[in-house]
XYZ file of C-alpha atoms in Angstrom:
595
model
C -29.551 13.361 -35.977
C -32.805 14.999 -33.946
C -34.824 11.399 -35.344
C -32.083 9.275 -33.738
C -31.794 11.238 -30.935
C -35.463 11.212 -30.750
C -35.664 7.412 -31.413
C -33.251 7.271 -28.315
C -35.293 9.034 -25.553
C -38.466 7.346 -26.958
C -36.498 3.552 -26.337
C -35.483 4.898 -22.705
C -38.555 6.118 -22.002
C -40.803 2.985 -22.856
C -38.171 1.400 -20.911
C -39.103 3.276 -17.811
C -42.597 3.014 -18.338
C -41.768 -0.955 -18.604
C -40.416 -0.478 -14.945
C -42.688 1.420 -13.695
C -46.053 -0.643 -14.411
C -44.112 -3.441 -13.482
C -43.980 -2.521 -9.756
C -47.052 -0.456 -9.800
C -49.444 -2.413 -7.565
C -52.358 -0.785 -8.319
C -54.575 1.315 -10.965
C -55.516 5.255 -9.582
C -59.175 5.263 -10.087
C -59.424 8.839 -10.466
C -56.961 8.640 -13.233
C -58.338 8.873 -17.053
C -57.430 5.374 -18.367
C -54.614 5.252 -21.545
C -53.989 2.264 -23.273
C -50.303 0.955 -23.617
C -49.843 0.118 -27.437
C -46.629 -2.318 -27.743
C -45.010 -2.803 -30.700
C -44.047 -6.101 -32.127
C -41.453 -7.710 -30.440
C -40.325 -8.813 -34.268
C -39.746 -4.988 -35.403
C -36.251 -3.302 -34.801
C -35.469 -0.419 -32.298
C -33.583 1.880 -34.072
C -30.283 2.986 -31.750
C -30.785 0.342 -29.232
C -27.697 -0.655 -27.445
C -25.932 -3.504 -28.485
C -24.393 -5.834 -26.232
C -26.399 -4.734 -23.096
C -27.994 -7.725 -22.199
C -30.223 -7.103 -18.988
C -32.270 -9.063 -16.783
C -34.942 -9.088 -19.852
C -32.634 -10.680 -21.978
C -31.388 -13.294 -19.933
C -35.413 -14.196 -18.963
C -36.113 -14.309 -22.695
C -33.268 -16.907 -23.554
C -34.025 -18.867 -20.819
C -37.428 -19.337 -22.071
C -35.892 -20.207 -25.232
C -33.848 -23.317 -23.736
C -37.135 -23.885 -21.996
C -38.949 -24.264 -25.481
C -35.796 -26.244 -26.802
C -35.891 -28.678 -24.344
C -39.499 -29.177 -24.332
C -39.525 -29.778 -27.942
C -37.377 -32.015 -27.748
C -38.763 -33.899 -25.075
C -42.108 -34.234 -26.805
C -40.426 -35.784 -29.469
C -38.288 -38.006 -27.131
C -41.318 -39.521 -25.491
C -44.268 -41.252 -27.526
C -47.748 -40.776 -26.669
C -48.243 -43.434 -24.203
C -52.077 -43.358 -25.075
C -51.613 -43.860 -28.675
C -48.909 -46.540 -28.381
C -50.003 -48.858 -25.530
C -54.198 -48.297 -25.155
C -54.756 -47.328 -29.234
C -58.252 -49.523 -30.116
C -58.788 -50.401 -26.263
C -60.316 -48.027 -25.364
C -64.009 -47.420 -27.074
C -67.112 -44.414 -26.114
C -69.767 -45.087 -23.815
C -73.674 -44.828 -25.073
C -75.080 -42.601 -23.081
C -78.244 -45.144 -23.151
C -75.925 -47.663 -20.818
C -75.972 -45.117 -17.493
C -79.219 -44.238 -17.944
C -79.712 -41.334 -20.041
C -81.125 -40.385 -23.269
C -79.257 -40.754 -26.554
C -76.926 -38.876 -28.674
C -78.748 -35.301 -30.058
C -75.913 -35.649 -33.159
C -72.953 -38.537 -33.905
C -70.602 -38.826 -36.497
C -68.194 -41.218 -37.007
C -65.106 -38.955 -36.588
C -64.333 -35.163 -37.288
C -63.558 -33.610 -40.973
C -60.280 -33.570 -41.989
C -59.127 -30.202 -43.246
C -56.063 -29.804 -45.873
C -53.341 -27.193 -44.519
C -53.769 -25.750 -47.376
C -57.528 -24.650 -46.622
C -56.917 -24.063 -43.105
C -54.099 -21.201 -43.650
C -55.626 -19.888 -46.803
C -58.977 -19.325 -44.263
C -56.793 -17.889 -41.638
C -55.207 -15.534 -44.154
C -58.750 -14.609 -45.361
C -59.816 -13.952 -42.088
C -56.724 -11.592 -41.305
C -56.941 -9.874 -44.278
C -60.557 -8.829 -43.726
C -59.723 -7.772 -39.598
C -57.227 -5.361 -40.795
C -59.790 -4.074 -43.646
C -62.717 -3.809 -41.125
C -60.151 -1.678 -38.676
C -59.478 0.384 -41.262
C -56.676 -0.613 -42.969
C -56.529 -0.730 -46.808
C -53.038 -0.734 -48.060
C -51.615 -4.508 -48.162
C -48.401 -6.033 -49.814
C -49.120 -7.712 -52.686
C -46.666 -10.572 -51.513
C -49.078 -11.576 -48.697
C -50.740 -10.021 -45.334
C -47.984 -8.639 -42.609
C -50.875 -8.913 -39.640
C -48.591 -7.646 -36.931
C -46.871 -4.610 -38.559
C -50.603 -3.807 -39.891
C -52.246 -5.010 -36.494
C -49.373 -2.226 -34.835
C -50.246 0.821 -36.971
C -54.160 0.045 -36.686
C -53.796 0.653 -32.608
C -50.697 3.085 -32.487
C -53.475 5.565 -33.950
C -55.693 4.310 -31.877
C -53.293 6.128 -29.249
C -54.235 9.372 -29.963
C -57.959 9.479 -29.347
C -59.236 10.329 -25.911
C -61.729 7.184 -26.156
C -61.546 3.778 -28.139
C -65.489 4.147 -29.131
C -64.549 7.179 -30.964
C -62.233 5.538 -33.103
C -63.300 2.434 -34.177
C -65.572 2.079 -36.982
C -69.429 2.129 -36.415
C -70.170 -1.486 -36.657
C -67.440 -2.624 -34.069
C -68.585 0.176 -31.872
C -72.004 -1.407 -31.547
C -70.310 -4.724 -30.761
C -67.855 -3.501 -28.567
C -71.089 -1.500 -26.262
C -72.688 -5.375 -25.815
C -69.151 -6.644 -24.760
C -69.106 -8.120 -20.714
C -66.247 -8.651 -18.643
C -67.473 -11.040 -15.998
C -65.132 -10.571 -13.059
C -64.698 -13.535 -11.016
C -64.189 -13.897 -7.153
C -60.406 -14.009 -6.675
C -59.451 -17.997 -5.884
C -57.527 -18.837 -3.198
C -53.914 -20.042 -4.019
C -51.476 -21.313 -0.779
C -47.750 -20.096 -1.575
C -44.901 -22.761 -0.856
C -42.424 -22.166 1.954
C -39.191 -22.314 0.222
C -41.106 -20.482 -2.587
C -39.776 -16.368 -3.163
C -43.216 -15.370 -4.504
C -44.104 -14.081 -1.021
C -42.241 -10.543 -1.813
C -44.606 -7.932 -3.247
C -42.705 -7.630 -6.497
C -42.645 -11.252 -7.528
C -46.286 -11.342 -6.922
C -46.574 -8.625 -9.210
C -44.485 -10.092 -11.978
C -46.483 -13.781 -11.766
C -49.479 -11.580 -11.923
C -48.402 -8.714 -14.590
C -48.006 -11.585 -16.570
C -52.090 -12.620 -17.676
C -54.638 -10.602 -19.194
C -57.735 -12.742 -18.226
C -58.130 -13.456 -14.535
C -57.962 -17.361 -13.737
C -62.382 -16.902 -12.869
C -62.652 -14.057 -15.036
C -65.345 -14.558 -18.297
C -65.242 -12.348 -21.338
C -68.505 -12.532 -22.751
C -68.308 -11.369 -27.059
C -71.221 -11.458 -29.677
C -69.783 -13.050 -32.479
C -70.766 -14.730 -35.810
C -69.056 -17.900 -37.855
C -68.088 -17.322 -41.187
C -66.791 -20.662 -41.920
C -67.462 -23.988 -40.621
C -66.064 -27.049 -39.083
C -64.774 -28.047 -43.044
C -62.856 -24.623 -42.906
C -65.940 -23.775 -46.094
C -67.081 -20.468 -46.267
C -70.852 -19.680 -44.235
C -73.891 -18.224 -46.245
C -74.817 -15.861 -44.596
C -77.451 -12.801 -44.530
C -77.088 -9.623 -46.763
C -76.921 -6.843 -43.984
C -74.698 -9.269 -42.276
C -72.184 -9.366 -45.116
C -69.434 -7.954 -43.438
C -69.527 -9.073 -39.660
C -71.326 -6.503 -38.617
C -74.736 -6.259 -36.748
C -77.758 -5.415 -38.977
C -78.923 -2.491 -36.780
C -77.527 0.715 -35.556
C -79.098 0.519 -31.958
C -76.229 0.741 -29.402
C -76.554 -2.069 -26.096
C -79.789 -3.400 -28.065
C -79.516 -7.110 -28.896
C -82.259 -6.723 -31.653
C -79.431 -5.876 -34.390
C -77.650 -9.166 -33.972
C -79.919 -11.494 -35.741
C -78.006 -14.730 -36.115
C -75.657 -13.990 -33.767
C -74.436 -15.687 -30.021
C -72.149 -15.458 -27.533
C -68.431 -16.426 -26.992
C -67.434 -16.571 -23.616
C -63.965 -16.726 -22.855
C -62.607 -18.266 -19.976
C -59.271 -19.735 -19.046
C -58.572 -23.398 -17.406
C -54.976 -23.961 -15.143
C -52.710 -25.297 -17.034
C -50.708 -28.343 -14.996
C -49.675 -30.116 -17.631
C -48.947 -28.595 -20.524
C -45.339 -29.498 -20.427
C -42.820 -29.731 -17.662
C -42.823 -25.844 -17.645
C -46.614 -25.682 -17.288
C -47.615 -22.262 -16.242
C -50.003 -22.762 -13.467
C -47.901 -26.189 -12.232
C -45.877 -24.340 -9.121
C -49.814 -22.954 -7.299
C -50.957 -26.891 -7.518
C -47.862 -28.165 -6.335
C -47.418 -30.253 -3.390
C -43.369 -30.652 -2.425
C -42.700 -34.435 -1.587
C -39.574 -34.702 1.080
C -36.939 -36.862 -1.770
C -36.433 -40.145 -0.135
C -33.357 -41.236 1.548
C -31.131 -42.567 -0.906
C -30.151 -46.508 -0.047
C -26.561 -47.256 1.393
C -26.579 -50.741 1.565
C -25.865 -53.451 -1.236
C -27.875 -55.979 -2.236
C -26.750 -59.526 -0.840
C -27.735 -61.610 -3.329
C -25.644 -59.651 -5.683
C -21.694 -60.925 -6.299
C -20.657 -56.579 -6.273
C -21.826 -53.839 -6.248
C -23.329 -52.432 -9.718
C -24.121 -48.478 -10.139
C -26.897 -47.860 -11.722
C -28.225 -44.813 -13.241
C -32.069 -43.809 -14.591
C -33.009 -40.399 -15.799
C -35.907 -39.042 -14.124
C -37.696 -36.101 -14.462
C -36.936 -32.444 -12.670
C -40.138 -32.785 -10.788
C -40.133 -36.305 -10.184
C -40.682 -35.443 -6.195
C -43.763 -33.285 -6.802
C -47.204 -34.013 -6.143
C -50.575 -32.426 -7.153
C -52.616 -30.953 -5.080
C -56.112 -32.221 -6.402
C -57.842 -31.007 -3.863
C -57.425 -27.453 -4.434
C -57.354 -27.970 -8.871
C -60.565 -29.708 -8.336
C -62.080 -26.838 -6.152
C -60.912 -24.223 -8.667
C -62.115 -25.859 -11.769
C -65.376 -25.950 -9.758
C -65.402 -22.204 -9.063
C -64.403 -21.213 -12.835
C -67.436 -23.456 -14.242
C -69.556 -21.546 -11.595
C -68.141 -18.657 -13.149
C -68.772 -19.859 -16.839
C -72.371 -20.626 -15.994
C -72.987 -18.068 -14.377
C -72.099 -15.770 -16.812
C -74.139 -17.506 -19.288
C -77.036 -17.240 -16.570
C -77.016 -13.496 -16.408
C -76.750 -13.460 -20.335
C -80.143 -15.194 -20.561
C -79.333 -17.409 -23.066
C -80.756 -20.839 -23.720
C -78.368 -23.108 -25.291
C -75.208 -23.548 -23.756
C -72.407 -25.707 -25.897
C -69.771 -26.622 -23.873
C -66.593 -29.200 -24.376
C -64.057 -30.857 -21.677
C -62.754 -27.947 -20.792
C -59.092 -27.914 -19.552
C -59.035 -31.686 -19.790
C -57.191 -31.706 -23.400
C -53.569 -30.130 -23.747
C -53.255 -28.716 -20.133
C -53.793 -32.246 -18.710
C -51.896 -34.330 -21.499
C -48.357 -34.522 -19.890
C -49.284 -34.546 -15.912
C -47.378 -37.134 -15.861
C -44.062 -35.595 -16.012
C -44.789 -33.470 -13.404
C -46.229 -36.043 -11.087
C -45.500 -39.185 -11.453
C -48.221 -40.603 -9.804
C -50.506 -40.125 -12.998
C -48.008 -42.483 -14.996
C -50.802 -45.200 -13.398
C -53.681 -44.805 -16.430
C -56.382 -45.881 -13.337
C -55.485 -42.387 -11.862
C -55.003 -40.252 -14.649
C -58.847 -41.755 -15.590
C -59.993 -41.223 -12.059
C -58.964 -37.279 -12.240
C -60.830 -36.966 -15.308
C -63.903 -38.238 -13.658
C -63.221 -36.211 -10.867
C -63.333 -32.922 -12.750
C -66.313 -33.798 -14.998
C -68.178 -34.149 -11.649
C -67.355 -31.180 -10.813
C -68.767 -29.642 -14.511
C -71.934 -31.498 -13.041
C -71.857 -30.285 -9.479
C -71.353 -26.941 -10.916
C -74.742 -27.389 -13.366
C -76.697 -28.390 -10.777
C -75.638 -25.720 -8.201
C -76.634 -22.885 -10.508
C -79.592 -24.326 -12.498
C -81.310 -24.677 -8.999
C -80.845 -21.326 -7.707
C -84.350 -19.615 -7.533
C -84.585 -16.975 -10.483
C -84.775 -14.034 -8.225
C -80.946 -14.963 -7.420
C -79.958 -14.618 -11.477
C -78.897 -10.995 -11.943
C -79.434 -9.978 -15.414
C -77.130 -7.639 -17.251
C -80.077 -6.440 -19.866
C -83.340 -6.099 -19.859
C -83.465 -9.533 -21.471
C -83.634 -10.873 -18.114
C -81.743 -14.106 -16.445
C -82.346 -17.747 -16.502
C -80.340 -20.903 -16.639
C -80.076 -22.177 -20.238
C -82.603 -24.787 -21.003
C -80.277 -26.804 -23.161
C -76.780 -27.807 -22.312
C -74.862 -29.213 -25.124
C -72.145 -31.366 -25.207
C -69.309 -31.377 -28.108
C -67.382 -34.961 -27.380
C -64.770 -35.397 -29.917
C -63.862 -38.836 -29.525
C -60.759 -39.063 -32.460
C -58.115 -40.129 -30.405
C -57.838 -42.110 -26.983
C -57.635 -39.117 -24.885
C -60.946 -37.711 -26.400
C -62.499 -40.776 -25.627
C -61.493 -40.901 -21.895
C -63.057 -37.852 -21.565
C -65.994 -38.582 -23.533
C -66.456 -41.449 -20.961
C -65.605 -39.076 -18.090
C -68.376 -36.912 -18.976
C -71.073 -39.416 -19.761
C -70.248 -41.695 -16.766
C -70.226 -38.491 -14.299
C -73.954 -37.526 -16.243
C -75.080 -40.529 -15.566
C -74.332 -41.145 -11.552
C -75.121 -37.677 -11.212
C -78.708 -37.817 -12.965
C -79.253 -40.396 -10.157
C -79.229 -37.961 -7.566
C -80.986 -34.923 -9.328
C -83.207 -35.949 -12.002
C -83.424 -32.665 -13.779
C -80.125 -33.262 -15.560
C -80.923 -36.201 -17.395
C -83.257 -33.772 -19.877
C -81.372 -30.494 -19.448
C -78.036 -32.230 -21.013
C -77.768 -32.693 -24.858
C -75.106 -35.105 -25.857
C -73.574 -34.469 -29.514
C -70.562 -37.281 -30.572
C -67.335 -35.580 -32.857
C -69.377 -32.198 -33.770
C -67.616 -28.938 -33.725
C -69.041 -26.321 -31.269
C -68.706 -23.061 -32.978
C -70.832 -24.618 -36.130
C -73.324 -26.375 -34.025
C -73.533 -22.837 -32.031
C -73.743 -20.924 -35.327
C -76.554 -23.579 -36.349
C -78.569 -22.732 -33.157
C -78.429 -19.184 -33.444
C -79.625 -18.795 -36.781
C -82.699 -21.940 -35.995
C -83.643 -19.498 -33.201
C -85.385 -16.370 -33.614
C -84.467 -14.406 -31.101
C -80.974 -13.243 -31.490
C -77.859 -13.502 -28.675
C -79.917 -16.459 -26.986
C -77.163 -18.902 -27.668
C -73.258 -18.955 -25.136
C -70.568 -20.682 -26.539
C -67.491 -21.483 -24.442
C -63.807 -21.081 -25.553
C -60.984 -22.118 -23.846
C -58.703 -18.565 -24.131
C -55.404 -18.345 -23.714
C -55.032 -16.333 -20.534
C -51.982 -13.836 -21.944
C -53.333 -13.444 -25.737
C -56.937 -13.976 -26.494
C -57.150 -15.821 -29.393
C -53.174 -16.493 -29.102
C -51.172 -16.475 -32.581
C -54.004 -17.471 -34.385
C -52.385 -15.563 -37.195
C -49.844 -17.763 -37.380
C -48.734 -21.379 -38.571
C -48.712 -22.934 -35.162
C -51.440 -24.619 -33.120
C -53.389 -26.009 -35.918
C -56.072 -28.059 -33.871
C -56.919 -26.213 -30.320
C -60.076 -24.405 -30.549
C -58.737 -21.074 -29.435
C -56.693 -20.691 -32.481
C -59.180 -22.096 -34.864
C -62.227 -20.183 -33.915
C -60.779 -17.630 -34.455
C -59.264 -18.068 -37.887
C -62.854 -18.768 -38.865
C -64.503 -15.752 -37.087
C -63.656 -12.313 -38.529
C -66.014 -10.569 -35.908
C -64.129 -12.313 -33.190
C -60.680 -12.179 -34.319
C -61.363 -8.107 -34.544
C -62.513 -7.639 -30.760
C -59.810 -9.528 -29.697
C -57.088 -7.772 -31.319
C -58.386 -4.500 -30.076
C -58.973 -5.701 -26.306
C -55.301 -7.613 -26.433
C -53.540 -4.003 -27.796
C -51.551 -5.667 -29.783
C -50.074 -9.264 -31.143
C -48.237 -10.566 -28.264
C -47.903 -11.879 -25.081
C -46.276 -8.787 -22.736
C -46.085 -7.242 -19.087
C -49.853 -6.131 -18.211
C -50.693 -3.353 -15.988
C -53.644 -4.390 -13.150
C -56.829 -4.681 -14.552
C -55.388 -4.202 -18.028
C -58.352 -5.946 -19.775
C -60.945 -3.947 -17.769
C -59.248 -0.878 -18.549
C -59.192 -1.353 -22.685
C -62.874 -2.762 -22.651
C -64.091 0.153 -20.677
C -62.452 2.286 -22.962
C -63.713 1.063 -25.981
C -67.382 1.454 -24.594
C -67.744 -2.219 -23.275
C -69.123 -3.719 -19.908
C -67.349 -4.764 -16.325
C -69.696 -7.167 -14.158
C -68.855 -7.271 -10.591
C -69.374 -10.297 -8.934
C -71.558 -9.615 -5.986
C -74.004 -7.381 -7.460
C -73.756 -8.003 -11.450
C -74.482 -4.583 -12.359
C -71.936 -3.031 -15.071
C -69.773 0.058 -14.459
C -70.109 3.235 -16.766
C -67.584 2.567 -19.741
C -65.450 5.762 -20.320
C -67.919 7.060 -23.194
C -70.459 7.311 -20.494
C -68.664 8.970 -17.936
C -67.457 11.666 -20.036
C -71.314 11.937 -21.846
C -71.630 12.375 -17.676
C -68.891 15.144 -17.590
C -70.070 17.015 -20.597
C -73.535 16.930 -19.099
C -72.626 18.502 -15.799
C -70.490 21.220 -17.487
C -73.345 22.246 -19.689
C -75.491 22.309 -16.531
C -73.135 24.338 -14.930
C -72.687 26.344 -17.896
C -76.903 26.819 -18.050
C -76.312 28.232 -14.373
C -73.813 30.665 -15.089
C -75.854 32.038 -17.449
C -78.904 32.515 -15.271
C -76.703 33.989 -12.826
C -74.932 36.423 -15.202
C -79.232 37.409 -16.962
C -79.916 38.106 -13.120
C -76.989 40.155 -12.884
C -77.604 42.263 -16.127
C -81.375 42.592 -14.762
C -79.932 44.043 -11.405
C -77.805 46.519 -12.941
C -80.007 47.955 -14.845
C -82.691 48.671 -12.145
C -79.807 50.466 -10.293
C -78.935 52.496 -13.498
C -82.795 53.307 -13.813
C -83.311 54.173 -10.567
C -80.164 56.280 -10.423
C -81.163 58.892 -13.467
C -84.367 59.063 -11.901
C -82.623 60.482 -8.731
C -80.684 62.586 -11.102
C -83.368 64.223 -12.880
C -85.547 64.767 -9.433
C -82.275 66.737 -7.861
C -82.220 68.416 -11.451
C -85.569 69.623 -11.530
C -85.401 70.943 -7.384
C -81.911 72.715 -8.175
């Protein structure tokens, strides 16, 4: 009876706490940070209430008919590229706008069994929870999220992350950077509610990473783009940097950089998440009255049409942010000093696919090309912007020092129609581009159907200086990394970088808290990287604030000061009080001797 009724007050109380970050606007500084650890949404409350369906529930089924419907649209409408342009459509050489050839081309990307992908993704899961700390596993297979829980609920109990995680993730944790970005500038619609404090808070409880923020990881591939395990070296052998040298980059020999950053999402789906801030509301046209003369009667006729079929993009602003968030990127890989960047069309895959049904202007193929153009321009514009800012401008975050990466490399998969547009968008934007500013037509490496995390793993280990090599990932802006423990998403890079990355797949769990999407407190990600020992960039001045380890190394420091003082103070006192006692016997014996 005491466990239930304990069970009980525990279920009402992380109900309140729900509530309360929910409509807490902001984070007390003074405050010492504490990590929320959520439990699966799978597991079972003991003693919940049945039948009390709140406001929760009812959001959480209507997401469900959400997901229903979607699915079943997909399935309702065919790919329009791969029925009507399939075999039209064919890459441009780079050599035809004028600049240099492919680095690397292949004639299509590996094909990997399901078998071999989920037996790799099990591997890799199996080894996080080992590395973490956790040895016991069911013999039936690898329960990731009840293991993933009870590897941070006793995380809970220590006052700082760094002194609970084992050594090795410790000293890759301490070279961690959050980058934060400059806050972009989103208009809010007038028949739109999201003007009242606590919907803003809501739309923004709901992300992790900030829409310009860049989470900057040193990682290592253990597998490549055939899902085949990596050699790798021996002190390496278990994801781990070779040397015991915290915020020193000399112990990660073979290793490189993963930023993570996050694109808008417009057209995901009809539901796409970042859809309502691009939105521009067309006024629905008068409906016609009149008949037709030339017709005997007067015929009804219906034709199903989209929800947002009166919408419009605002390309405009989506251009201007996708400039500012591959400032961001490059930035970030500036201050890193690295010299290879591999990039890919970011945001221009899954999150543009399905614009269509949102506006249907982009039903016209012309248009839908033209906006692809019009954001690999603005990759360009954005490489050219911060490769010619004088070197005096690039703030470093190590001694390392800053400079814009002397290589840029360009993963182009080109196995469908869609790759292929934006394989063309790319090369044509290179080309009229390299034109104007010169420079780019060397700086920019183009490599045909090659996957980026082995080509980045292949440059790390050619180099030998270690960390001088940035990757970019497009992360999931709720769950870094997403499900990638799961069945689902079996081709976007998020997901399968990380099934083939044990060292990534680790930091990710602990800096995500647990193994789904949930309500975030402000600044959530700051908070758990800070207390794990990692970095937060500001964006004015790049320095990094003092992780939680270092303020309370700080705190300890001052008390033992303090404590040193005290002591003087009490010698001095001791020293005092026994002049006085000397001097007063010698009074004592001089009256003594008179008397």
């Amino acid at each position: 009876a005491q466990d239930r009724a304990r069970g009980k007050e525990g279920h009402v109380q992380r109900r309140r706490c729900a509530a309360s970050h929910l409509y807490m606007e902001e984070e007390n500084e003074t405050d010492e940070y504490n990590p929320i650890i959520r439990p699966p949404r799978l597991s079972v409350e003991r003693d919940a209430p049945t039948g009390d369906f709140g406001h929760k529930h009812h959001l959480a089924a209507t997401k469900i008919n959400m997901l229903v419907r979607g699915n079943l649209a997909r399935k309702e409408a065919s790919d329009h590229y791969r029925r009507d342009r399939n075999g039209k459509v064919t890459a441009i050489d780079p050599k035809l706008v004028g600049l240099d050839g492919y680095e690397e081309a292949h004639f299509n990307m590996p094909h990997v069994d399901d078998d071999r992908r989920f037996a790799v993704r099990d591997a890799t899961a199996r080894e996080v929870l080992q590395q973490l700390g956790c040895q016991e596993f069911s013999k039936y297979g690898v329960d990731f999220e009840g293991n993933a829980f009870q590897i941070i609920n006793a995380l809970g109990t220590a006052t700082s992350g760094g002194s609970a995680i084992p050594e090795q993730v410790r000293q890759q944790m301490a070279m961690t950077s959050l980058f934060m970005g400059e806050k972009l500038d989103t208009p809010v619609c007038a028949d739109d509610d999201s003007t009242k404090p606590n919907r803003q808070a809501i739309e923004r409880r709901k992300y992790l990473l900030g829409q310009s923020d860049c989470l900057a990881v040193p990682v290592r591939a253990d597998y490549s783009s055939q899902f085949k395990a990596l050699s790798r070296p021996k002190p390496n052998a278990d994801s781990s940097p070779s040397s015991k040298k915290d915020g020193n980059a000399c112990g990660f020999a073979e290793w490189f950089w993963v930023i993570h950053a996050a694109a808008p999402n417009i057209g995901e789906s009809t539901y796409a998440d970042d859809w309502p801030v691009y939105v521009l509301p067309d006024p629905e046209p008068e409906p016609i009255t009149e008949s037709n003369a030339e017709a005997p009667e007067i015929k009804c006729c219906w034709k199903p049409k989209d929800a947002n079929v009166y919408q419009r993009l605002d390309e405009p602003l989506y251009l201007a942010h996708m400039l500012a968030i591959w400032k961001a990127i490059l930035t970030a890989m500036t201050r890193l000093g690295v010299e290879d960047a591999v990039l890919f069309p970011f945001g221009m895959g899954a999150f543009l696919r399905h614009l269509s049904r949102n506006d249907e202007k982009y039903c016209d193929e012309d248009k839908m090309r033209n906006l692809r153009r019009r954001v690999a321009d603005q990759v360009m514009e954005a490489i050219c912007v911060i490769e010619k800012m004088p070197e005096q401008d690039h703030v470093a975050v190590s001694d390392r020092g800053a400079a814009f990466p002397k290589r840029v490399h360009f993963c182009l998969a080109c196995a469908g129609i869609e790759g292929v547009e934006n394989h063309n968008a790319f090369v044509e934007a290179a080309g009229a581009k390299s034109k104007e500013y010169p420079r780019l037509k060397s700086l920019l490496k183009f490599r045909q159907n090659v996957c980026a995390l082995q080509l980045s793993q292949e440059l790390a280990t050619s180099l030998g200086d270690p960390l001088k090599v940035a990757m970019l990932n497009g992360a999931n802006r709720k769950l870094i990394g997403n499900h990638w423990f799961q069945s689902g998403a079996r081709l976007a890079i998020d997901e399968n970088i990380h099934r083939r990355s044990v060292s990534m797949s680790r930091i990710s769990l602990l800096l995500n808290m647990g193994t789904e999407p949930s309500e975030r407190r402000a600044n959530e990600l700051r908070g758990n990287l800070l207390w794990f020992g990692g970095h937060v960039v500001t964006p004015s001045s790049g320095k990094a604030e003092p992780s939680q380890q270092g303020s309370a190394d700080k705190a300890t420091g001052k008390s033992e000061a303090a404590d040193k003082a005290t002591g003087k103070s009490e010698a001095t006192d001791k020293a005092t009080d026994k002049s006085e006692a000397t001097a007063t016997d010698k009074m004592t014996a001089k009256e003594a001797k008179a008397k």
